[in-house]
Coordinates of C-alpha atoms in Angstrom, one line a residue:
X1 CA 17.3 26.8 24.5
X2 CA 17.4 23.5 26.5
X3 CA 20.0 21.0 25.9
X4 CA 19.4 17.3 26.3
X5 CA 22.0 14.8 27.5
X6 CA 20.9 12.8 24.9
X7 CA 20.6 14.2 21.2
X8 CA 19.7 12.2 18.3
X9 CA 19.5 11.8 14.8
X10 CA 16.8 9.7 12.6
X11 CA 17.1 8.4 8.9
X12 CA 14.5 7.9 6.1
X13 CA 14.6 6.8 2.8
X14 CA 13.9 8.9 -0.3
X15 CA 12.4 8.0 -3.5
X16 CA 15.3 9.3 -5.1
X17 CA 17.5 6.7 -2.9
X18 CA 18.6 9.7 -0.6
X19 CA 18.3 10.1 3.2
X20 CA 16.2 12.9 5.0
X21 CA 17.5 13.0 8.4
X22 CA 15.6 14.5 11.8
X23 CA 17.8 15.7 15.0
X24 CA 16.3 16.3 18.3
X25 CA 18.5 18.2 21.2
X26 CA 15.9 20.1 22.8
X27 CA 13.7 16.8 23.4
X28 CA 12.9 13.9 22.9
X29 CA 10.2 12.6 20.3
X30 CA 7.0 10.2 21.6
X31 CA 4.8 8.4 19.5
X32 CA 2.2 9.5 21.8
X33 CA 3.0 13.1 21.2
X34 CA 5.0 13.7 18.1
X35 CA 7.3 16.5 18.6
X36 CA 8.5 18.0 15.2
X37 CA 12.3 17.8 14.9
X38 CA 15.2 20.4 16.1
X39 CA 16.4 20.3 12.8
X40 CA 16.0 18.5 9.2
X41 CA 17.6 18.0 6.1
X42 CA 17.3 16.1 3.2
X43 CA 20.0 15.0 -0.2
X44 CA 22.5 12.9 1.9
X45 CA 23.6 10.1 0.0
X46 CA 25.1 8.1 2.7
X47 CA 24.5 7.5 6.6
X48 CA 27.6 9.1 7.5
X49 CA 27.1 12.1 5.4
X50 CA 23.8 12.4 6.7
X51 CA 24.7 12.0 10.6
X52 CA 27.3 14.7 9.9
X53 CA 25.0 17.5 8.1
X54 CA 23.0 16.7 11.6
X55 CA 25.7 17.2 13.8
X56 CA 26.4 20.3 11.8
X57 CA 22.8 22.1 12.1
X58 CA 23.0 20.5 15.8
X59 CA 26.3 22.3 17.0
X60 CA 27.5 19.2 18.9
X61 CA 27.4 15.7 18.5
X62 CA 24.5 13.0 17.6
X63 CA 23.5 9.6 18.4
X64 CA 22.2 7.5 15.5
X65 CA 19.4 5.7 16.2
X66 CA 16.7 3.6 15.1
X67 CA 13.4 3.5 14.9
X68 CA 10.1 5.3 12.8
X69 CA 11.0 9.2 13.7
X70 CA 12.4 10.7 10.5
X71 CA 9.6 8.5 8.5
X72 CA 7.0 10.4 11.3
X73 CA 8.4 13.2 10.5
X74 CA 8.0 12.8 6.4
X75 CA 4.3 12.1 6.7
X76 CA 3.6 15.1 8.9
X77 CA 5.3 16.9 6.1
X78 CA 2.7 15.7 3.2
X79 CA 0.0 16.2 5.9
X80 CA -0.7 13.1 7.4
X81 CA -0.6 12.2 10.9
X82 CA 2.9 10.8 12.4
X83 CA 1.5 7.6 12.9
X84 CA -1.0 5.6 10.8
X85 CA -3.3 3.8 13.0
X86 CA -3.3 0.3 11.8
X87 CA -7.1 -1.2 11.0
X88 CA -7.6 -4.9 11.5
X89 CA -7.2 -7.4 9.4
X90 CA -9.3 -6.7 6.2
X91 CA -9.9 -9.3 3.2
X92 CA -8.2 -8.3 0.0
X93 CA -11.7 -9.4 -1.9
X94 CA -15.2 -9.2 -1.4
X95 CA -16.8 -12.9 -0.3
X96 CA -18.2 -15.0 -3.6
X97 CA -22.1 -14.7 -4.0
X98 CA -24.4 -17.3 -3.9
X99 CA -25.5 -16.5 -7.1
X100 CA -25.5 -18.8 -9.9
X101 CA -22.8 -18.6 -12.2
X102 CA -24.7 -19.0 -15.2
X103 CA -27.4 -16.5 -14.7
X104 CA -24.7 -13.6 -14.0
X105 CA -23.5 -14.7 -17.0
X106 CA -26.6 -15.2 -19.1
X107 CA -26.3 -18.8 -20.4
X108 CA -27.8 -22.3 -19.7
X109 CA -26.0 -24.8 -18.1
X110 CA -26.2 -26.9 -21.6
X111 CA -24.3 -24.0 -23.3
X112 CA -21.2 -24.5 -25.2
X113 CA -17.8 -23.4 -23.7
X114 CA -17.4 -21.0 -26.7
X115 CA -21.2 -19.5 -26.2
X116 CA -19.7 -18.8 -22.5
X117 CA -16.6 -17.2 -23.7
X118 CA -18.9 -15.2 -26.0
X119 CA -21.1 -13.7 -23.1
X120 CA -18.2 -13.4 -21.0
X121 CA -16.6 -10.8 -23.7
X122 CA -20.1 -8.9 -23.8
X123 CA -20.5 -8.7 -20.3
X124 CA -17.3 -7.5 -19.4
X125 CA -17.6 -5.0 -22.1
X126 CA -20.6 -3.7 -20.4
X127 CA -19.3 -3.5 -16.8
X128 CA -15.4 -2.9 -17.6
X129 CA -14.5 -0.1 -14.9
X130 CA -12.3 1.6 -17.7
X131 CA -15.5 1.9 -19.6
X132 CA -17.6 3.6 -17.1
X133 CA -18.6 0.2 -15.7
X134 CA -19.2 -1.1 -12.2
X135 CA -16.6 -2.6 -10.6
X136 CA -18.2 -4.7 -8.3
X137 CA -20.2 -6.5 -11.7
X138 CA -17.6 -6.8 -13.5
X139 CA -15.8 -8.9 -10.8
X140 CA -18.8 -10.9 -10.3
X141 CA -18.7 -11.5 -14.3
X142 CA -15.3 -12.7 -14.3
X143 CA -15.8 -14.9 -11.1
X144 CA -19.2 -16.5 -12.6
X145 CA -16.8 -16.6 -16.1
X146 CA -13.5 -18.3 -13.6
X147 CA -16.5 -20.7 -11.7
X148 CA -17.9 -21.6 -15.1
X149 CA -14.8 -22.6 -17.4
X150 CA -13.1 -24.3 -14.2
X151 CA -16.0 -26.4 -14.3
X152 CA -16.0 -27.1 -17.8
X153 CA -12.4 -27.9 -18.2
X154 CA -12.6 -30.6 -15.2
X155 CA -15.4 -32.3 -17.2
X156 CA -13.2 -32.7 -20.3
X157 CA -11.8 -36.2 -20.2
X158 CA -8.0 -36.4 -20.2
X159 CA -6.3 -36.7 -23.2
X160 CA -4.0 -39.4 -23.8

């Protein structure tokens, strides 16, 4: 077994508020070629108890250091890779159609605020995802619903 000058230890939270904790003696860990740890362990409560159950498995002592190894090391463990590769940016929500607000709906643009709450409540029982629905109508509903009250409520004069 080859010994390193350098030998280090890793920490990553828990979701029970514990520390797992990676050591490497042997070699060093890349992100371009992620090298599973010497050792690991898991339960530590504290960063000193961890460094010291590393130092234990390790025979010899560790440098603490920081950086995304023992979290690497975590998601290998689930089955993932070491290192998500990060997409570009992406919008949250899809862009607004073009389409008209009413006719998603199913009301004229004379129709009473209450006749549009009324075919907002059927429609949304009709595309609700939780009721076997589309998704994607059911957001268009409720922005053609959002487009259409926003634009009734500016109308209303202010009250005094």
């Amino acid at each position: 077994m080859t010994s390193l000058a350098r030998a280090i230890v890793a920490l990553a939270p828990t979701k029970r508020r514990r520390l797992v904790w990676c050591a490497w003696w042997t070699g060093l860990p890349t992100v371009e070629e992620f090298r599973a740890p010497d050792a690991w362990g898991g339960g530590a409560t504290s960063v000193a108890e961890a460094v010291r159950m590393a130092e234990r498995a390790a025979g010899r002592p560790l440098e603490l250091v920081d950086g995304p190894w023992a979290g690497a090391w975590r998601r290998v463990l689930a089955g993932q890779p070491p290192f998500p590769r990060r997409a570009g940016p992406r919008s949250t929500t899809a862009a607004p159609s073009a389409i008209d607000p009413h006719v998603v709906l199913g009301v004229a643009p004379t129709d009473s605020l209450a006749a549009i709450k009324a075919a907002f409540r059927v429609k949304v029982l009709a595309h609700h995802p939780d009721r076997g629905g589309d998704p994607a109508a059911f957001i268009a509903v409720k922005r053609a619903y959002d487009v259409l009250v926003r634009r009734r409520l500016a109308r209303r004069p202010a009250s005094s």
